[in-house]
Amino acid sequence: MEQVTDIVLIKHEVLKATARHAFAGDLYKSYDQIPYEIISGIKPNFRCCVYREREIVRQRVRMGMGKLPREVMYTDSDPSQVVHVIPCACEGCPISEVTVTQNCQGCLAKKCVKACPFGAITTGKHGAVIDKEKCRKCGKCVAACPYHAIVDIERPCKISCPVNAISMDDNDIATIDPAKCINCGACVAGCPFGAISDVSMMTNVIDQLVDEDKHVIAMVAPSIEGQFGAFGLPAIKAAIRKLGFSEVVEVALGADMVAFNEAQELKEHMDEGVPMTSSCCPAFVSAIAKHYPALLPNVSTTVSPMMAINRLVKAENPGAVTVFIGPCIAKKNEAMAHYMGELDYVLTFEELYAMLAAREIEVEETEAAADDATRYGKGFALSGGVTAAVAKVLEEMDCREADCLQCNGREEVKKALLQLKAGRLKVDFIEGMMCDGGCMGGPANLTEFMKSRKVFEKKRDQNGKEEVCETVKAAGADVIDVHRHEK
């Protein structure tokens, strides 16, 4: 794990300890001891006191066991909400949004004073002063100051959220509105205190793995190549099987299935002159459903690669337990909100790594095996990969080329959706990825984006097949229903 900060380290140590006890079968007897295993002595390491540190670990253990933090109540509004604030970990960040910095020169022009329509700014011996009672945070003083001495600062969790789902309660503790939240995990990565995290299904998966009567199949996202150094998919699959999984399959084949179906769907949209959006990124689809519902008819009816491969695996292995493993927190919400009873569990790369560490399993070089998917299916891991795969299928079908727009990250997504809603976006296909860089920029990745991308692209180009339609048909996947059936 290369992206090691105190936050990442604490989360990993908690997940690893939780996994270790779950594999040993004594978690429910020992879970209250984990805070003492991780934090010993009486001197604090990160916070004001060791007792608060242990309480934060205790709440993280609860989340590792699939429970909410003790201070957070379950709500009937959205039981599939997986991202939650850990109140005892939130610092309350006492930040005034509009602040005068030391760069203020106390200039004679007093442009900031003149710009404020509320009379909130005065000048004194040491420069400008903002009356917080009068300030309405309009930002006009920020724009007016010639020295850029007035800044508009927002709390990191709030500014990281692409859909304004985070606000503060009366005690300045962050709260998340499930009606707005798309579970993208941006706030999980954005909070400098690690006070926001996702509920885990890890111990449920471990319970299945230790049951010898269960046939448990792991389905790994294509972006897993690059997360374990230079090791390729065969070595990673071998390590995962050591955890007790019966089989490990590539979700990239599910991406090929999606491209195969989505291209045919796009052709229909093109014939009708109606733009179509991709459907593989659950945070993107959730953003449309919650914030741009008028655009739902534009969303592809094809399921995500996770669900496509799940349906193929279930068809070939009746009764099997399926576990998706990827870099995406929103996949948990996708499964819980729409596919309960169809897909069994979702894990992140962070949770997989903790399970491997708990069992002291190393990823080691092994004999290479032929990959199941094409380089285009694998390419879904990066922004632009969906477009390339769909374009490849259109080419194989001898269809005309589509006019496509690739939206890489939340700012491009927001701009495109606003234009589409206003009827000003004249394209055939819109690929939406909420994370910068695509899935390889997701919140639960193990390795820094540029390092993992270099390894990933090398493996993709070396081992991926070329013909999408042929690959899908050869796998017998062309007869699998890959359309959404909303509950």
Short mmCIF file of C-alpha atoms in Angstrom, two decimals:
data_model
loop_
_atom_site.label_atom_id
_atom_site.label_comp_id
_atom_site.label_asym_id
_atom_site.label_seq_id
_atom_site.Cartn_x
_atom_site.Cartn_y
_atom_site.Cartn_z
CA MET A 1 0.00 0.00 0.00
CA GLU A 2 1.77 3.14 -1.24
CA GLN A 3 -0.72 5.89 -0.37
CA VAL A 4 0.18 5.64 3.34
CA THR A 5 -1.00 8.50 5.54
CA ASP A 6 -1.98 8.25 9.19
CA ILE A 7 -5.63 8.03 8.07
CA VAL A 8 -4.98 5.22 5.58
CA LEU A 9 -2.77 3.40 8.08
CA ILE A 10 -5.38 3.52 10.86
CA LYS A 11 -8.14 2.33 8.53
CA HIS A 12 -5.93 -0.52 7.29
CA GLU A 13 -4.91 -1.60 10.79
CA VAL A 14 -8.53 -1.63 11.97
CA LEU A 15 -9.73 -3.60 8.94
CA LYS A 16 -6.79 -6.03 9.25
CA ALA A 17 -7.44 -6.68 12.95
CA THR A 18 -11.16 -7.09 12.31
CA ALA A 19 -10.46 -9.53 9.47
CA ARG A 20 -7.96 -11.49 11.56
CA HIS A 21 -10.49 -12.06 14.33
CA ALA A 22 -13.22 -12.87 11.79
CA PHE A 23 -11.05 -15.55 10.17
CA ALA A 24 -10.23 -16.91 13.66
CA GLY A 25 -13.93 -17.10 14.47
CA ASP A 26 -13.74 -15.02 17.66
CA LEU A 27 -14.66 -11.56 16.38
CA TYR A 28 -17.92 -11.23 18.27
CA LYS A 29 -16.14 -12.17 21.51
CA SER A 30 -13.07 -9.99 20.92
CA TYR A 31 -14.16 -6.97 18.89
CA ASP A 32 -14.16 -4.69 21.95
CA GLN A 33 -10.48 -5.51 22.52
CA ILE A 34 -9.33 -4.37 19.08
CA PRO A 35 -8.95 -0.69 20.14
CA TYR A 36 -6.52 -1.80 22.84
CA GLU A 37 -4.64 -4.06 20.42
CA ILE A 38 -4.10 -1.16 18.04
CA ILE A 39 -3.56 1.63 20.59
CA SER A 40 -1.67 0.65 23.73
CA GLY A 41 -0.48 2.77 26.64
CA ILE A 42 -1.91 6.09 27.76
CA LYS A 43 -0.16 8.57 25.47
CA PRO A 44 -2.14 9.79 22.45
CA ASN A 45 -0.70 9.32 18.98
CA PHE A 46 -2.96 11.45 16.77
CA ARG A 47 -5.71 13.11 18.80
CA CYS A 48 -6.21 14.99 22.05
CA CYS A 49 -6.30 11.86 24.20
CA VAL A 50 -5.88 8.11 23.90
CA TYR A 51 -9.48 7.52 24.98
CA ARG A 52 -10.84 9.42 22.01
CA GLU A 53 -8.47 7.54 19.72
CA ARG A 54 -9.76 4.21 21.01
CA GLU A 55 -13.37 5.32 20.62
CA ILE A 56 -12.70 6.23 16.98
CA VAL A 57 -11.12 2.80 16.44
CA ARG A 58 -14.13 1.20 18.16
CA GLN A 59 -16.53 2.92 15.74
CA ARG A 60 -14.36 1.91 12.78
CA VAL A 61 -14.49 -1.69 13.97
CA ARG A 62 -18.29 -1.43 13.99
CA MET A 63 -18.21 -0.20 10.38
CA GLY A 64 -15.81 -3.02 9.51
CA MET A 65 -18.44 -5.41 10.88
CA GLY A 66 -21.15 -3.89 8.70
CA LYS A 67 -22.66 -1.66 11.38
CA LEU A 68 -23.10 2.12 11.57
CA PRO A 69 -21.07 4.23 14.02
CA ARG A 70 -22.82 4.10 17.38
CA GLU A 71 -23.75 7.81 17.27
CA VAL A 72 -25.42 7.46 13.86
CA MET A 73 -28.99 6.23 13.72
CA TYR A 74 -30.38 4.03 10.97
CA THR A 75 -32.96 5.87 8.89
CA ASP A 76 -35.87 4.55 6.88
CA SER A 77 -35.14 7.05 4.09
CA ASP A 78 -32.22 5.18 2.50
CA PRO A 79 -31.00 1.95 4.10
CA SER A 80 -28.55 1.55 1.20
CA GLN A 81 -26.55 4.61 2.32
CA VAL A 82 -23.01 3.33 2.91
CA VAL A 83 -20.99 6.53 3.52
CA HIS A 84 -21.32 7.92 7.04
CA VAL A 85 -19.68 10.47 9.32
CA ILE A 86 -18.00 9.13 12.46
CA PRO A 87 -19.06 11.96 14.82
CA CYS A 88 -16.41 11.31 17.47
CA ALA A 89 -13.73 11.63 14.79
CA CYS A 90 -15.01 14.90 13.32
CA GLU A 91 -12.98 17.91 14.47
CA GLY A 92 -15.73 20.41 13.77
CA CYS A 93 -13.19 22.41 11.70
CA PRO A 94 -13.76 25.96 13.11
CA ILE A 95 -13.22 27.66 9.76
CA SER A 96 -14.77 30.99 8.78
CA GLU A 97 -15.40 30.77 5.07
CA VAL A 98 -14.39 34.36 4.22
CA THR A 99 -11.17 35.32 6.01
CA VAL A 100 -8.66 38.16 5.85
CA THR A 101 -5.09 36.84 5.66
CA GLN A 102 -1.77 38.44 6.61
CA ASN A 103 -1.36 39.55 3.01
CA CYS A 104 -3.69 42.49 3.72
CA GLN A 105 -1.76 45.75 3.18
CA GLY A 106 -4.35 48.10 4.64
CA CYS A 107 -4.41 49.92 1.31
CA LEU A 108 -5.92 53.36 0.80
CA ALA A 109 -8.26 52.23 -1.99
CA LYS A 110 -10.26 50.05 0.41
CA LYS A 111 -11.83 48.16 -2.50
CA CYS A 112 -13.00 45.39 -0.19
CA VAL A 113 -14.97 47.87 1.94
CA LYS A 114 -16.60 49.42 -1.11
CA ALA A 115 -17.40 46.02 -2.64
CA CYS A 116 -19.27 44.67 0.41
CA PRO A 117 -23.02 45.29 0.05
CA PHE A 118 -23.69 44.43 3.71
CA GLY A 119 -21.26 46.79 5.44
CA ALA A 120 -19.45 43.82 6.96
CA ILE A 121 -15.90 45.11 6.33
CA THR A 122 -14.10 47.88 8.17
CA THR A 123 -10.41 48.79 8.29
CA GLY A 124 -8.26 49.28 11.33
CA LYS A 125 -4.64 49.67 12.28
CA HIS A 126 -3.81 46.10 11.13
CA GLY A 127 -5.88 46.02 7.95
CA ALA A 128 -9.35 44.88 6.99
CA VAL A 129 -11.67 43.26 9.53
CA ILE A 130 -14.78 41.21 8.70
CA ASP A 131 -17.80 41.33 10.99
CA LYS A 132 -18.96 37.69 10.97
CA GLU A 133 -22.46 38.68 12.07
CA LYS A 134 -22.96 40.89 9.03
CA CYS A 135 -21.03 38.83 6.47
CA ARG A 136 -23.22 36.90 4.01
CA LYS A 137 -20.27 35.17 2.30
CA CYS A 138 -21.15 36.60 -1.11
CA GLY A 139 -17.48 36.64 -2.15
CA LYS A 140 -17.46 40.19 -3.55
CA CYS A 141 -14.63 41.25 -1.24
CA VAL A 142 -12.61 38.21 -2.32
CA ALA A 143 -12.90 39.29 -5.95
CA ALA A 144 -12.20 42.96 -5.18
CA CYS A 145 -8.98 42.67 -3.15
CA PRO A 146 -5.96 43.53 -5.37
CA TYR A 147 -3.61 41.55 -3.10
CA HIS A 148 -5.78 38.40 -2.93
CA ALA A 149 -5.60 38.90 0.82
CA ILE A 150 -9.19 37.78 1.42
CA VAL A 151 -9.88 34.10 0.87
CA ASP A 152 -13.00 31.98 0.75
CA ILE A 153 -12.33 28.75 2.61
CA GLU A 154 -14.73 25.82 2.93
CA ARG A 155 -14.39 22.73 5.05
CA PRO A 156 -12.56 19.98 3.09
CA CYS A 157 -15.39 17.46 3.39
CA LYS A 158 -17.94 19.97 2.15
CA ILE A 159 -15.86 21.21 -0.77
CA SER A 160 -15.01 17.65 -1.83
CA CYS A 161 -18.68 16.69 -2.21
CA PRO A 162 -19.83 17.04 -5.85
CA VAL A 163 -23.54 17.24 -4.96
CA ASN A 164 -23.61 19.47 -1.85
CA ALA A 165 -24.78 16.62 0.38
CA ILE A 166 -22.68 17.68 3.40
CA SER A 167 -23.71 20.29 5.95
CA MET A 168 -22.91 21.03 9.60
CA ASP A 169 -25.13 20.48 12.63
CA ASP A 170 -25.47 22.80 15.63
CA ASN A 171 -22.20 21.45 17.04
CA ASP A 172 -20.31 21.97 13.75
CA ILE A 173 -20.18 18.20 13.20
CA ALA A 174 -20.50 17.17 9.54
CA THR A 175 -23.71 15.47 8.48
CA ILE A 176 -24.61 13.75 5.20
CA ASP A 177 -28.00 14.05 3.55
CA PRO A 178 -28.83 10.61 2.07
CA ALA A 179 -31.36 12.19 -0.28
CA LYS A 180 -28.51 14.07 -1.98
CA CYS A 181 -25.52 11.77 -1.39
CA ILE A 182 -24.35 9.63 -4.33
CA ASN A 183 -21.93 7.57 -2.16
CA CYS A 184 -19.01 8.42 -4.45
CA GLY A 185 -16.56 8.46 -1.53
CA ALA A 186 -15.01 11.83 -2.40
CA CYS A 187 -15.59 13.00 1.17
CA VAL A 188 -14.02 9.81 2.53
CA ALA A 189 -10.82 10.68 0.67
CA GLY A 190 -11.23 14.42 1.29
CA CYS A 191 -11.60 14.56 5.08
CA PRO A 192 -8.15 15.29 6.61
CA PHE A 193 -9.17 13.64 9.89
CA GLY A 194 -10.60 10.41 8.47
CA ALA A 195 -13.95 11.22 10.05
CA ILE A 196 -15.99 9.83 7.14
CA SER A 197 -15.92 6.20 6.10
CA ASP A 198 -17.91 3.46 4.40
CA VAL A 199 -19.72 0.52 5.94
CA SER A 200 -18.01 -2.78 5.10
CA MET A 201 -19.28 -6.20 4.05
CA MET A 202 -15.89 -7.76 4.78
CA THR A 203 -16.83 -9.89 7.78
CA ASN A 204 -19.90 -11.22 5.95
CA VAL A 205 -17.61 -12.34 3.12
CA ILE A 206 -15.19 -13.96 5.58
CA ASP A 207 -18.08 -15.89 7.14
CA GLN A 208 -18.83 -17.29 3.67
CA LEU A 209 -15.19 -18.13 2.99
CA VAL A 210 -14.72 -20.16 6.17
CA ASP A 211 -17.87 -22.17 5.42
CA GLU A 212 -16.58 -25.18 3.49
CA ASP A 213 -20.00 -25.80 1.99
CA LYS A 214 -20.04 -22.43 0.20
CA HIS A 215 -18.81 -21.88 -3.36
CA VAL A 216 -17.57 -18.28 -3.23
CA ILE A 217 -16.50 -16.54 -6.44
CA ALA A 218 -14.54 -13.29 -6.54
CA MET A 219 -15.15 -10.88 -9.42
CA VAL A 220 -12.23 -8.42 -9.69
CA ALA A 221 -12.44 -5.02 -11.35
CA PRO A 222 -9.96 -4.41 -14.20
CA SER A 223 -8.23 -1.62 -12.26
CA ILE A 224 -6.79 -4.20 -9.85
CA GLU A 225 -3.78 -4.53 -12.15
CA GLY A 226 -1.41 -1.86 -10.93
CA GLN A 227 -2.60 -1.99 -7.31
CA PHE A 228 -0.02 -4.61 -6.28
CA GLY A 229 3.15 -3.25 -7.85
CA ALA A 230 4.19 -4.85 -11.13
CA PHE A 231 2.22 -8.05 -10.49
CA GLY A 232 -0.30 -8.96 -13.14
CA LEU A 233 -3.73 -10.53 -12.94
CA PRO A 234 -2.60 -14.21 -12.66
CA ALA A 235 -0.52 -13.45 -9.54
CA ILE A 236 -3.29 -11.38 -7.97
CA LYS A 237 -5.87 -14.09 -8.70
CA ALA A 238 -3.65 -16.71 -7.06
CA ALA A 239 -3.36 -14.62 -3.88
CA ILE A 240 -7.12 -14.08 -3.73
CA ARG A 241 -7.78 -17.81 -4.09
CA LYS A 242 -5.59 -18.42 -1.03
CA LEU A 243 -8.19 -16.54 1.00
CA GLY A 244 -10.64 -19.34 0.25
CA PHE A 245 -12.33 -18.15 -2.92
CA SER A 246 -13.22 -21.03 -5.24
CA GLU A 247 -12.75 -18.96 -8.40
CA VAL A 248 -11.62 -15.49 -9.44
CA VAL A 249 -13.07 -13.99 -12.63
CA GLU A 250 -12.45 -10.77 -14.54
CA VAL A 251 -15.08 -8.06 -14.43
CA ALA A 252 -13.45 -6.79 -17.63
CA LEU A 253 -15.39 -9.53 -19.45
CA GLY A 254 -18.53 -7.95 -17.97
CA ALA A 255 -17.32 -4.65 -19.42
CA ASP A 256 -17.08 -6.30 -22.84
CA MET A 257 -20.66 -7.49 -22.37
CA VAL A 258 -21.71 -3.93 -21.49
CA ALA A 259 -19.93 -2.46 -24.53
CA PHE A 260 -21.52 -5.11 -26.76
CA ASN A 261 -25.02 -4.27 -25.53
CA GLU A 262 -24.54 -0.54 -25.07
CA ALA A 263 -23.36 -0.11 -28.65
CA GLN A 264 -26.58 -1.66 -29.95
CA GLU A 265 -28.59 0.55 -27.62
CA LEU A 266 -26.63 3.60 -28.76
CA LYS A 267 -27.38 2.80 -32.38
CA GLU A 268 -31.11 2.99 -31.56
CA HIS A 269 -30.61 6.32 -29.78
CA MET A 270 -28.64 7.65 -32.75
CA ASP A 271 -31.41 6.62 -35.14
CA GLU A 272 -33.88 8.52 -32.95
CA GLY A 273 -31.59 11.53 -32.47
CA VAL A 274 -31.61 11.18 -28.66
CA PRO A 275 -28.31 11.46 -26.72
CA MET A 276 -27.43 8.51 -24.47
CA THR A 277 -25.25 8.43 -21.36
CA SER A 278 -23.16 5.55 -20.05
CA SER A 279 -24.35 3.50 -17.08
CA CYS A 280 -21.21 1.84 -15.70
CA CYS A 281 -20.33 4.44 -13.01
CA PRO A 282 -22.88 4.09 -10.17
CA ALA A 283 -22.09 7.53 -8.72
CA PHE A 284 -22.73 9.10 -12.14
CA VAL A 285 -26.05 7.28 -12.53
CA SER A 286 -27.01 8.16 -8.95
CA ALA A 287 -26.17 11.82 -9.59
CA ILE A 288 -28.57 11.83 -12.54
CA ALA A 289 -31.31 10.04 -10.58
CA LYS A 290 -31.10 12.37 -7.56
CA HIS A 291 -30.12 15.69 -9.12
CA TYR A 292 -31.08 15.54 -12.81
CA PRO A 293 -34.08 13.15 -12.85
CA ALA A 294 -35.37 14.62 -16.12
CA LEU A 295 -32.34 13.02 -17.81
CA LEU A 296 -33.10 9.45 -16.67
CA PRO A 297 -34.55 8.54 -20.12
CA ASN A 298 -31.11 9.35 -21.56
CA VAL A 299 -29.30 6.84 -19.33
CA SER A 300 -28.39 3.53 -20.94
CA THR A 301 -30.57 0.67 -19.71
CA THR A 302 -27.53 -1.62 -19.70
CA VAL A 303 -26.34 -2.71 -16.25
CA SER A 304 -22.83 -1.99 -15.02
CA PRO A 305 -19.96 -4.42 -15.76
CA MET A 306 -20.21 -5.62 -12.15
CA MET A 307 -23.78 -6.77 -12.67
CA ALA A 308 -23.17 -8.12 -16.17
CA ILE A 309 -20.42 -10.47 -15.02
CA ASN A 310 -22.45 -11.34 -11.91
CA ARG A 311 -25.32 -12.55 -14.10
CA LEU A 312 -22.95 -14.62 -16.24
CA VAL A 313 -21.30 -16.16 -13.16
CA LYS A 314 -24.64 -16.93 -11.52
CA ALA A 315 -25.93 -18.53 -14.74
CA GLU A 316 -22.87 -20.78 -14.93
CA ASN A 317 -22.69 -21.48 -11.17
CA PRO A 318 -26.18 -21.76 -9.64
CA GLY A 319 -26.05 -21.31 -5.88
CA ALA A 320 -22.63 -19.64 -5.87
CA VAL A 321 -21.88 -16.67 -3.60
CA THR A 322 -20.58 -13.75 -5.66
CA VAL A 323 -18.27 -11.02 -4.37
CA PHE A 324 -17.32 -7.97 -6.44
CA ILE A 325 -13.92 -6.45 -5.57
CA GLY A 326 -13.06 -2.98 -6.84
CA PRO A 327 -11.87 0.57 -6.09
CA CYS A 328 -15.37 2.01 -5.78
CA ILE A 329 -17.41 2.74 -2.64
CA ALA A 330 -20.50 3.59 -4.71
CA LYS A 331 -20.64 -0.03 -5.91
CA LYS A 332 -21.80 -1.00 -2.41
CA ASN A 333 -24.71 1.41 -2.71
CA GLU A 334 -25.48 0.17 -6.23
CA ALA A 335 -25.72 -3.42 -5.02
CA MET A 336 -27.76 -2.60 -1.91
CA ALA A 337 -30.12 -0.16 -3.61
CA HIS A 338 -30.88 -2.16 -6.76
CA TYR A 339 -29.56 -5.72 -6.66
CA MET A 340 -30.18 -7.18 -3.21
CA GLY A 341 -30.66 -10.90 -3.63
CA GLU A 342 -28.87 -10.91 -7.00
CA LEU A 343 -25.32 -9.81 -6.17
CA ASP A 344 -24.21 -11.03 -2.76
CA TYR A 345 -21.35 -8.80 -1.56
CA VAL A 346 -19.09 -5.92 -2.54
CA LEU A 347 -15.56 -5.33 -1.25
CA THR A 348 -13.08 -2.55 -1.94
CA PHE A 349 -9.40 -3.00 -2.73
CA GLU A 350 -8.66 -1.64 0.77
CA GLU A 351 -10.74 -4.41 2.33
CA LEU A 352 -9.16 -7.07 0.11
CA TYR A 353 -5.69 -5.86 1.10
CA ALA A 354 -6.63 -6.00 4.79
CA MET A 355 -7.88 -9.58 4.37
CA LEU A 356 -4.64 -10.61 2.64
CA ALA A 357 -2.60 -8.92 5.38
CA ALA A 358 -4.66 -10.63 8.10
CA ARG A 359 -3.83 -14.02 6.57
CA GLU A 360 -0.22 -12.98 5.83
CA ILE A 361 -0.71 -13.73 2.14
CA GLU A 362 1.73 -12.11 -0.28
CA VAL A 363 1.12 -11.57 -3.98
CA GLU A 364 3.77 -13.66 -5.71
CA GLU A 365 4.65 -14.27 -9.34
CA THR A 366 2.89 -17.25 -10.83
CA GLU A 367 2.47 -18.93 -14.17
CA ALA A 368 0.54 -16.68 -16.51
CA ALA A 369 -2.86 -17.72 -17.82
CA ALA A 370 -4.81 -16.35 -20.72
CA ASP A 371 -6.99 -13.36 -19.85
CA ASP A 372 -10.74 -13.62 -20.46
CA ALA A 373 -11.40 -10.09 -21.66
CA THR A 374 -10.36 -7.65 -24.36
CA ARG A 375 -8.12 -4.65 -23.94
CA TYR A 376 -11.27 -2.58 -24.46
CA GLY A 377 -13.14 -4.22 -21.59
CA LYS A 378 -10.10 -3.74 -19.39
CA GLY A 379 -10.00 -0.13 -20.53
CA PHE A 380 -13.21 0.64 -18.59
CA ALA A 381 -10.83 1.27 -15.67
CA LEU A 382 -9.74 4.60 -17.16
CA SER A 383 -11.70 7.64 -18.23
CA GLY A 384 -12.40 7.33 -21.96
CA GLY A 385 -12.33 3.54 -21.85
CA VAL A 386 -16.09 3.10 -22.13
CA THR A 387 -16.20 5.34 -25.19
CA ALA A 388 -13.34 3.43 -26.83
CA ALA A 389 -15.03 0.08 -26.18
CA VAL A 390 -18.43 1.19 -27.49
CA ALA A 391 -16.77 2.75 -30.56
CA LYS A 392 -14.92 -0.53 -31.17
CA VAL A 393 -18.19 -2.50 -31.14
CA LEU A 394 -19.85 0.00 -33.49
CA GLU A 395 -16.90 -0.48 -35.83
CA GLU A 396 -17.24 -4.26 -35.64
CA MET A 397 -20.97 -3.88 -36.40
CA ASP A 398 -20.18 -1.65 -39.42
CA CYS A 399 -22.20 1.20 -37.90
CA ARG A 400 -21.48 4.87 -38.38
CA GLU A 401 -19.12 6.55 -35.95
CA ALA A 402 -20.75 8.16 -32.92
CA ASP A 403 -20.09 11.69 -31.70
CA CYS A 404 -18.95 11.11 -28.12
CA LEU A 405 -18.15 13.25 -25.09
CA GLN A 406 -15.94 11.91 -22.31
CA CYS A 407 -16.54 13.47 -18.89
CA ASN A 408 -13.55 12.91 -16.63
CA GLY A 409 -14.41 13.86 -13.05
CA ARG A 410 -17.18 15.74 -11.32
CA GLU A 411 -16.63 19.18 -12.89
CA GLU A 412 -16.88 17.85 -16.44
CA VAL A 413 -19.85 15.69 -15.47
CA LYS A 414 -21.72 18.62 -13.95
CA LYS A 415 -21.08 20.83 -16.97
CA ALA A 416 -22.23 18.14 -19.42
CA LEU A 417 -25.40 17.30 -17.48
CA LEU A 418 -26.40 20.94 -17.18
CA GLN A 419 -25.92 21.40 -20.91
CA LEU A 420 -27.82 18.20 -21.69
CA LYS A 421 -30.68 19.27 -19.43
CA ALA A 422 -30.83 22.63 -21.21
CA GLY A 423 -30.84 20.90 -24.62
CA ARG A 424 -27.54 22.50 -25.65
CA LEU A 425 -25.40 19.35 -25.83
CA LYS A 426 -25.50 17.94 -29.35
CA VAL A 427 -23.67 14.62 -29.07
CA ASP A 428 -24.63 10.97 -29.44
CA PHE A 429 -22.93 9.48 -26.37
CA ILE A 430 -21.84 10.89 -23.01
CA GLU A 431 -19.43 8.88 -20.88
CA GLY A 432 -19.62 9.94 -17.23
CA MET A 433 -16.94 9.13 -14.64
CA MET A 434 -17.28 10.88 -11.27
CA CYS A 435 -13.69 10.12 -10.21
CA ASP A 436 -10.86 11.98 -11.90
CA GLY A 437 -9.06 9.50 -14.13
CA GLY A 438 -11.91 7.02 -13.95
CA CYS A 439 -12.04 3.97 -11.68
CA MET A 440 -8.28 4.02 -11.19
CA GLY A 441 -8.78 7.35 -9.44
CA GLY A 442 -11.38 5.84 -7.10
CA PRO A 443 -11.37 6.43 -3.31
CA ALA A 444 -10.47 2.85 -2.32
CA ASN A 445 -7.42 2.31 -4.52
CA LEU A 446 -4.15 1.22 -2.95
CA THR A 447 -1.61 2.88 -5.24
CA GLU A 448 -1.09 6.42 -6.51
CA PHE A 449 -2.86 6.96 -9.82
CA MET A 450 0.10 7.62 -12.14
CA LYS A 451 2.05 4.62 -10.82
CA SER A 452 -0.86 2.21 -11.09
CA ARG A 453 -1.85 3.54 -14.52
CA LYS A 454 1.60 2.81 -15.94
CA VAL A 455 1.45 -0.84 -14.86
CA PHE A 456 -2.20 -1.20 -15.86
CA GLU A 457 -1.75 0.09 -19.41
CA LYS A 458 1.23 -2.19 -19.98
CA LYS A 459 -0.68 -5.30 -18.80
CA ARG A 460 -3.82 -4.29 -20.71
CA ASP A 461 -2.00 -3.92 -24.00
CA GLN A 462 0.05 -7.10 -23.51
CA ASN A 463 -2.72 -9.47 -22.48
CA GLY A 464 -6.07 -8.12 -23.62
CA LYS A 465 -7.85 -9.61 -26.61
CA GLU A 466 -8.81 -7.41 -29.58
CA GLU A 467 -12.29 -8.34 -30.86
CA VAL A 468 -15.11 -7.45 -28.46
CA CYS A 469 -18.05 -9.11 -30.24
CA GLU A 470 -16.10 -12.31 -30.85
CA THR A 471 -14.93 -12.45 -27.21
CA VAL A 472 -18.45 -11.94 -25.83
CA LYS A 473 -19.94 -14.60 -28.09
CA ALA A 474 -17.12 -17.06 -27.41
CA ALA A 475 -17.81 -16.75 -23.67
CA GLY A 476 -21.51 -17.39 -24.25
CA ALA A 477 -22.19 -14.00 -22.71
CA ASP A 478 -24.22 -12.66 -25.64
CA VAL A 479 -27.31 -14.52 -24.40
CA ILE A 480 -27.19 -13.05 -20.87
CA ASP A 481 -29.77 -10.37 -20.08
CA VAL A 482 -27.78 -7.24 -19.22
CA HIS A 483 -30.64 -4.77 -18.92
CA ARG A 484 -31.70 -3.07 -15.70
CA HIS A 485 -34.86 -4.30 -14.05
CA GLU A 486 -35.62 -1.67 -11.43
CA LYS A 487 -37.25 -2.82 -8.22
#
